[in-house]
XYZ file of N, CA and C in Angstrom:
549
model
N 32.954 -29.997 -19.317
C 33.029 -29.138 -18.133
C 33.965 -29.762 -17.130
N 34.705 -28.906 -16.405
C 35.592 -29.394 -15.355
C 34.855 -29.413 -14.029
N 35.275 -30.250 -13.136
C 34.624 -30.278 -11.810
C 34.893 -29.022 -11.019
N 33.942 -28.619 -10.210
C 34.074 -27.421 -9.401
C 34.573 -27.803 -8.018
N 35.683 -27.248 -7.620
C 36.225 -27.628 -6.300
C 35.520 -26.814 -5.202
N 35.600 -27.283 -3.986
C 34.923 -26.616 -2.885
C 35.763 -25.364 -2.548
N 35.095 -24.301 -2.068
C 35.774 -23.102 -1.686
C 34.916 -21.892 -1.945
N 35.412 -20.771 -1.521
C 34.747 -19.512 -1.744
C 35.139 -18.910 -3.047
N 34.188 -18.295 -3.744
C 34.450 -17.706 -5.049
C 34.084 -16.282 -5.114
N 33.320 -15.776 -4.136
C 32.882 -14.377 -4.165
C 33.661 -13.615 -3.109
N 34.481 -12.626 -3.515
C 35.302 -11.899 -2.567
C 34.470 -10.987 -1.662
N 33.253 -10.652 -2.062
C 32.442 -9.757 -1.238
C 31.285 -10.473 -0.611
N 31.250 -11.794 -0.671
C 30.120 -12.562 -0.088
C 30.217 -12.523 1.435
N 29.111 -12.869 2.081
C 29.076 -12.816 3.550
C 30.112 -13.722 4.243
N 30.463 -14.831 3.597
C 31.433 -15.734 4.201
C 32.870 -15.137 4.131
N 33.106 -14.281 3.169
C 34.428 -13.671 3.013
C 34.528 -12.329 3.709
N 33.417 -11.785 4.185
C 33.425 -10.495 4.832
C 32.670 -10.559 6.128
N 33.076 -11.406 7.070
C 32.332 -11.501 8.356
C 32.348 -10.220 9.176
N 33.230 -9.327 8.882
C 33.298 -8.033 9.639
C 32.174 -7.097 9.188
N 31.491 -7.322 8.119
C 30.406 -6.446 7.675
C 29.123 -6.909 8.332
N 28.671 -6.087 9.277
C 27.460 -6.397 10.069
C 26.189 -6.098 9.208
N 26.228 -4.999 8.503
C 25.055 -4.556 7.672
C 25.596 -3.940 6.382
N 24.992 -4.262 5.250
C 25.274 -3.634 3.981
C 23.974 -3.458 3.206
N 23.664 -2.257 2.885
C 22.380 -1.930 2.148
C 22.689 -1.098 0.914
N 22.000 -1.387 -0.171
C 22.071 -0.615 -1.370
C 20.875 0.408 -1.321
N 21.219 1.666 -1.309
C 20.254 2.721 -1.167
C 20.079 3.544 -2.426
N 18.874 3.798 -2.835
C 18.601 4.670 -3.983
C 18.794 6.084 -3.513
N 18.961 7.029 -4.478
C 19.089 8.443 -4.135
C 17.853 8.933 -3.344
N 18.072 9.569 -2.192
C 16.958 10.061 -1.421
C 16.284 9.052 -0.510
N 16.697 7.784 -0.615
C 16.019 6.736 0.168
C 16.438 6.774 1.622
N 15.439 6.547 2.525
C 15.690 6.366 3.936
C 15.103 5.027 4.321
N 15.919 4.207 5.006
C 15.430 2.874 5.430
C 15.869 2.585 6.811
N 15.000 1.970 7.613
C 15.341 1.539 8.944
C 15.455 0.019 8.967
N 16.484 -0.463 9.667
C 16.753 -1.909 9.758
C 16.798 -2.275 11.251
N 16.059 -3.335 11.624
C 16.109 -3.795 12.984
C 17.367 -4.649 13.162
N 18.255 -4.228 14.025
C 19.470 -4.946 14.279
C 19.972 -4.598 15.684
N 20.436 -5.600 16.357
C 20.917 -5.427 17.746
C 22.439 -5.750 17.735
N 23.276 -4.729 17.631
C 24.727 -4.949 17.547
C 25.310 -4.970 18.957
N 26.197 -5.949 19.206
C 26.838 -5.995 20.541
C 27.798 -4.818 20.724
N 28.170 -4.508 21.973
C 29.130 -3.446 22.203
C 30.417 -3.733 21.450
N 31.083 -2.688 21.017
C 32.361 -2.847 20.305
C 32.656 -1.677 19.426
N 33.751 -1.812 18.627
C 34.152 -0.803 17.687
C 33.535 -1.051 16.329
N 32.983 -0.005 15.696
C 32.293 -0.134 14.409
C 32.786 1.008 13.508
N 32.656 0.800 12.214
C 32.933 1.831 11.236
C 31.681 1.984 10.344
N 31.247 3.189 10.170
C 30.115 3.530 9.282
C 30.728 4.089 8.036
N 30.433 3.479 6.859
C 31.064 3.946 5.622
C 30.224 3.536 4.424
N 30.649 3.955 3.235
C 30.033 3.536 2.004
C 31.099 2.855 1.139
N 30.686 2.261 0.036
C 31.649 1.697 -0.951
C 32.165 2.812 -1.838
N 31.527 3.985 -1.751
C 31.928 5.142 -2.551
C 33.039 5.894 -1.804
N 34.010 6.467 -2.464
C 35.028 7.226 -1.694
C 34.407 8.351 -0.909
N 34.975 8.580 0.292
C 34.458 9.638 1.114
C 34.748 9.359 2.570
N 34.307 10.310 3.424
C 34.545 10.174 4.840
C 33.828 9.000 5.484
N 34.413 8.458 6.537
C 33.762 7.417 7.320
C 33.696 7.873 8.775
N 32.906 7.152 9.568
C 32.811 7.504 11.010
C 33.089 6.256 11.801
N 34.014 6.350 12.779
C 34.312 5.247 13.697
C 33.450 5.485 14.966
N 32.820 4.406 15.448
C 31.923 4.483 16.560
C 32.368 3.491 17.637
N 32.469 3.917 18.904
C 32.645 2.991 20.003
C 31.237 2.784 20.606
N 30.640 1.649 20.292
C 29.290 1.350 20.691
C 29.269 0.675 22.060
N 28.553 1.266 23.017
C 28.494 0.693 24.360
C 27.347 -0.241 24.593
N 26.559 -0.519 23.581
C 25.371 -1.338 23.702
C 24.126 -0.508 23.549
N 22.985 -1.162 23.414
C 21.710 -0.471 23.304
C 21.484 0.008 21.849
N 20.814 1.139 21.711
C 20.499 1.668 20.354
C 21.780 2.088 19.658
N 21.852 1.857 18.367
C 23.017 2.126 17.593
C 22.761 3.369 16.740
N 23.807 4.241 16.486
C 23.577 5.417 15.678
C 23.182 5.085 14.254
N 22.426 5.981 13.625
C 22.079 5.844 12.231
C 23.150 6.430 11.357
N 22.938 6.322 10.054
C 23.916 6.856 9.034
C 23.196 7.823 8.141
N 23.776 8.976 7.911
C 23.346 9.865 6.879
C 24.480 9.952 5.874
N 24.199 9.616 4.592
C 25.224 9.604 3.582
C 25.053 10.832 2.699
N 26.158 11.534 2.508
C 26.201 12.694 1.621
C 27.184 12.399 0.490
N 27.331 13.296 -0.406
C 28.292 13.090 -1.506
C 29.727 13.056 -1.025
N 29.980 13.648 0.173
C 31.335 13.608 0.662
C 31.631 12.517 1.742
N 30.624 11.727 2.073
C 30.843 10.627 3.005
C 29.684 10.378 3.936
N 30.019 9.909 5.138
C 29.028 9.424 6.074
C 29.090 10.342 7.315
N 27.866 10.558 7.856
C 27.728 11.287 9.157
C 26.895 10.353 10.049
N 27.141 10.376 11.342
C 26.409 9.618 12.295
C 25.150 10.393 12.690
N 24.043 9.670 12.808
C 22.777 10.245 13.275
C 22.559 9.803 14.715
N 21.701 10.464 15.434
C 21.423 9.996 16.817
C 20.915 8.558 16.796
N 21.237 7.815 17.897
C 20.740 6.419 17.950
C 19.275 6.289 17.774
N 18.848 5.192 17.128
C 17.422 4.928 16.950
C 16.734 4.523 18.250
N 15.438 4.415 18.169
C 14.697 3.992 19.312
C 14.743 2.494 19.493
N 14.946 2.032 20.701
C 14.963 0.609 21.000
C 13.568 0.214 21.461
N 12.902 -0.570 20.667
C 11.522 -1.040 20.989
C 11.561 -2.447 21.528
N 10.400 -3.009 21.742
C 10.310 -4.404 22.290
C 10.915 -5.452 21.345
N 10.944 -5.127 20.028
C 11.513 -6.077 19.075
C 12.985 -5.844 18.777
N 13.622 -4.937 19.512
C 15.016 -4.661 19.325
C 15.238 -3.252 18.775
N 16.505 -2.935 18.617
C 16.884 -1.602 18.152
C 16.754 -1.483 16.630
N 16.613 -0.247 16.182
C 16.485 -0.018 14.758
C 17.546 1.011 14.345
N 18.213 0.769 13.193
C 19.223 1.656 12.719
C 18.695 2.302 11.435
N 18.789 3.629 11.336
C 18.288 4.358 10.155
C 19.431 4.702 9.232
N 19.223 4.389 7.921
C 20.132 4.740 6.849
C 19.462 5.787 5.972
N 20.099 6.912 5.737
C 19.501 7.965 4.885
C 20.522 8.339 3.814
N 20.116 8.159 2.540
C 21.004 8.509 1.439
C 20.651 9.879 0.897
N 21.469 10.878 1.241
C 21.297 12.218 0.770
C 22.369 12.582 -0.259
N 23.007 11.552 -0.829
C 24.149 11.751 -1.751
C 23.743 12.167 -3.140
N 22.505 11.862 -3.544
C 22.067 12.169 -4.879
C 22.359 11.086 -5.917
N 22.902 9.946 -5.499
C 23.183 8.824 -6.366
C 23.076 7.546 -5.544
N 22.833 6.442 -6.216
C 22.753 5.127 -5.556
C 24.115 4.742 -4.987
N 24.074 4.190 -3.780
C 25.301 3.683 -3.181
C 25.006 2.633 -2.118
N 26.062 1.949 -1.723
C 25.980 0.917 -0.706
C 26.514 1.472 0.589
N 25.728 1.352 1.688
C 26.143 1.777 3.002
C 26.463 0.592 3.884
N 27.494 0.689 4.694
C 27.953 -0.433 5.499
C 28.172 -0.038 6.942
N 27.919 -1.008 7.812
C 28.367 -0.972 9.216
C 29.348 -2.112 9.372
N 30.583 -1.824 9.650
C 31.630 -2.821 9.796
C 32.029 -3.002 11.282
N 32.170 -4.263 11.710
C 32.715 -4.562 12.998
C 34.200 -4.381 12.948
N 34.784 -3.581 13.822
C 36.233 -3.310 13.789
C 37.011 -4.085 14.850
N 36.380 -5.033 15.528
C 37.100 -5.762 16.575
C 38.276 -6.560 16.030
N 38.268 -6.917 14.760
C 39.359 -7.684 14.202
C 40.687 -6.902 14.241
N 40.610 -5.564 14.317
C 41.858 -4.770 14.325
C 42.736 -5.063 15.525
N 42.146 -5.606 16.644
C 42.982 -5.958 17.768
C 44.033 -6.988 17.412
N 43.715 -7.849 16.400
C 44.621 -8.920 15.986
C 45.470 -8.585 14.752
N 45.329 -7.374 14.244
C 46.062 -6.987 13.036
C 47.551 -6.783 13.370
N 48.363 -7.222 12.437
C 49.809 -7.030 12.595
C 50.209 -5.768 11.849
N 50.788 -4.850 12.567
C 51.175 -3.541 11.950
C 52.607 -3.511 11.535
N 52.952 -2.575 10.696
C 54.322 -2.453 10.213
C 55.330 -2.264 11.375
N 55.067 -1.415 12.381
C 56.020 -1.307 13.499
C 56.240 -2.643 14.236
N 55.189 -3.405 14.332
C 55.355 -4.733 14.991
C 56.178 -5.662 14.174
N 55.989 -5.669 12.835
C 56.740 -6.531 11.934
C 58.230 -6.202 12.000
N 58.559 -4.930 11.843
C 59.976 -4.598 11.810
C 60.700 -4.754 13.146
N 59.923 -4.932 14.244
C 60.565 -5.205 15.481
C 60.852 -6.665 15.747
N 60.311 -7.549 14.878
C 60.536 -8.968 15.029
C 61.943 -9.352 14.563
N 62.624 -10.188 15.394
C 63.987 -10.606 15.040
C 64.005 -11.378 13.730
N 63.019 -12.199 13.455
C 62.986 -12.973 12.227
C 62.956 -12.040 11.020
N 62.252 -10.932 11.096
C 62.227 -9.936 10.013
C 63.630 -9.364 9.849
N 64.282 -9.030 10.950
C 65.619 -8.441 10.882
C 66.619 -9.445 10.312
N 66.458 -10.746 10.646
C 67.334 -11.752 10.096
C 67.127 -11.946 8.574
N 65.844 -12.004 8.138
C 65.574 -12.217 6.720
C 65.883 -11.018 5.844
N 65.681 -9.814 6.396
C 65.823 -8.578 5.583
C 66.824 -7.623 6.249
N 67.970 -8.133 6.675
C 68.971 -7.344 7.358
C 69.395 -6.084 6.552
N 69.509 -6.287 5.233
C 69.935 -5.124 4.422
C 68.839 -4.091 4.286
N 67.617 -4.451 4.597
C 66.489 -3.509 4.505
C 66.094 -2.910 5.835
N 66.750 -3.305 6.898
C 66.420 -2.793 8.211
C 67.048 -1.447 8.433
N 66.252 -0.512 8.943
C 66.747 0.863 9.188
C 67.584 0.926 10.448
N 68.624 1.732 10.370
C 69.438 1.986 11.545
C 68.723 3.072 12.343
N 69.031 3.197 13.630
C 68.397 4.251 14.428
C 68.653 5.628 13.775
N 67.660 6.444 13.689
C 67.792 7.764 13.077
C 67.487 7.812 11.577
N 67.480 6.613 10.917
C 67.142 6.584 9.481
C 65.671 6.823 9.307
N 65.302 7.504 8.241
C 63.879 7.691 7.899
C 63.633 7.074 6.556
N 62.400 6.606 6.384
C 62.000 5.996 5.104
C 60.551 6.320 4.804
N 60.229 6.510 3.531
C 58.851 6.713 3.086
C 58.400 5.483 2.330
N 57.134 5.279 2.300
C 56.584 4.136 1.552
C 55.773 4.714 0.430
N 56.091 4.345 -0.829
C 55.368 4.796 -1.982
C 54.509 3.699 -2.563
N 54.898 2.459 -2.455
C 54.113 1.354 -2.965
C 54.267 0.139 -2.030
N 53.200 -0.642 -1.916
C 53.244 -1.861 -1.138
C 52.675 -2.969 -1.990
N 53.342 -4.113 -1.979
C 52.829 -5.295 -2.661
C 52.916 -6.477 -1.715
N 51.807 -7.178 -1.532
C 51.787 -8.331 -0.670
C 51.477 -9.556 -1.496
N 52.155 -10.659 -1.243
C 51.906 -11.849 -1.967
C 51.487 -12.939 -0.938
N 50.304 -13.451 -1.174
C 49.791 -14.519 -0.333
C 49.449 -15.697 -1.272
N 49.853 -16.835 -0.906
C 49.481 -18.020 -1.733
C 48.802 -19.035 -0.843
N 47.856 -19.696 -1.360
C 47.182 -20.778 -0.716
C 46.869 -21.829 -1.751
N 47.863 -22.098 -2.567
C 47.665 -23.068 -3.668
C 48.078 -24.475 -3.133
N 47.204 -25.427 -3.333
C 47.451 -26.765 -2.836
C 48.684 -27.350 -3.598
N 49.687 -27.797 -2.815
C 50.881 -28.403 -3.400
C 51.898 -27.414 -3.901
N 51.788 -26.169 -3.555
C 52.726 -25.158 -4.048
C 54.141 -25.402 -3.597
N 54.298 -25.753 -2.312
C 55.706 -26.020 -1.824
C 56.375 -27.112 -2.617
N 55.634 -28.187 -2.909
C 56.258 -29.280 -3.692
C 56.593 -28.824 -5.113
N 55.714 -28.072 -5.686
C 55.926 -27.572 -7.072
C 57.138 -26.647 -7.104
N 57.346 -25.820 -6.085
C 58.516 -24.971 -6.039
C 59.768 -25.756 -5.852
N 59.706 -26.810 -4.982
C 60.931 -27.652 -4.783
C 61.285 -28.398 -6.042
N 60.288 -28.798 -6.824
C 60.544 -29.546 -8.050
C 60.908 -28.629 -9.250
N 60.961 -27.330 -8.957
C 61.298 -26.397 -10.035
C 60.104 -25.862 -10.789
N 58.952 -26.379 -10.442
C 57.673 -25.848 -11.062
C 57.550 -26.281 -12.470
N 56.359 -26.437 -12.926
C 56.082 -26.790 -14.373
C 55.560 -25.567 -15.088
N 55.260 -24.553 -14.360
C 54.634 -23.370 -14.894
C 55.605 -22.215 -14.822
N 55.665 -21.412 -15.906
C 56.607 -20.301 -15.913
C 56.319 -19.356 -14.758
N 55.065 -19.165 -14.411
C 54.697 -18.287 -13.312
C 55.244 -18.812 -12.007
N 55.169 -20.137 -11.740
C 55.735 -20.684 -10.531
C 57.229 -20.549 -10.509
N 57.891 -20.792 -11.662
C 59.362 -20.649 -11.727
C 59.770 -19.206 -11.416
N 59.027 -18.250 -12.017
C 59.315 -16.826 -11.783
C 59.122 -16.500 -10.291
N 57.998 -17.024 -9.713
C 57.738 -16.775 -8.313
C 58.816 -17.339 -7.409
N 59.298 -18.499 -7.763
C 60.360 -19.127 -6.997
C 61.639 -18.306 -7.021
N 61.976 -17.796 -8.219
C 63.181 -16.925 -8.322
C 62.977 -15.668 -7.501
N 61.787 -15.099 -7.504
C 61.514 -13.858 -6.748
C 61.594 -14.097 -5.247
N 61.175 -15.287 -4.810
C 61.154 -15.563 -3.389
C 62.484 -16.080 -2.838
N 63.316 -16.656 -3.753
C 64.555 -17.273 -3.309
C 65.507 -16.332 -2.527
N 65.727 -15.093 -2.934
C 66.654 -14.242 -2.161
C 66.254 -14.047 -0.694
N 64.988 -14.113 -0.401
C 64.516 -13.924 0.998
C 64.418 -15.266 1.696
N 64.749 -16.339 1.023
C 64.645 -17.648 1.619
C 63.225 -18.151 1.804
N 62.323 -17.528 1.081
C 60.908 -17.910 1.219
C 60.473 -19.006 0.281
N 61.392 -19.491 -0.552
C 61.056 -20.557 -1.465
C 61.227 -21.920 -0.826
N 61.782 -21.992 0.369
C 61.977 -23.280 1.053
C 60.625 -23.752 1.636
N 60.441 -25.058 1.587
C 59.212 -25.629 2.102
C 59.138 -25.389 3.646
N 57.906 -25.121 4.069
C 57.720 -24.965 5.521
C 57.806 -26.336 6.202
N 58.302 -26.386 7.453
C 58.413 -27.666 8.140
C 57.059 -28.257 8.430
């Protein structure tokens, strides 16, 4: 057996999804109330099943409940706030088992959007041939993002890599100047 390195291994675990305030698996027809006191802020009520979601600007106090149907989520009136805190009701009227979520959306304040990226001079310098002139229009049909957090990757790329995947990655990154080690 090989040694297990430290780190996160579950993409949906609570440490990897801190924006998920509540997640419940509900049986068909199940209604459940959960005691939770959510601070004021932006929230999204949704399921892991495709369908409509509801964005909520919560001012504090009792939080709206969720009614889930086959087409998505609907907000219910806020629950009663008792001496032990507020209660949120989840009702699954979808006819099948599904997971319902309340997500904290405050992270979106720090999200980098496409209009912000293309307005950066460094983007224009690196991708001058891909920058649109005033009046040009473009559509997006596919998006691919590459993020690496491999220990020693910069050194491996500088050395030419020992793995065909690293060599291919270095060739793909070279035209944009992204294969150079960071200072």
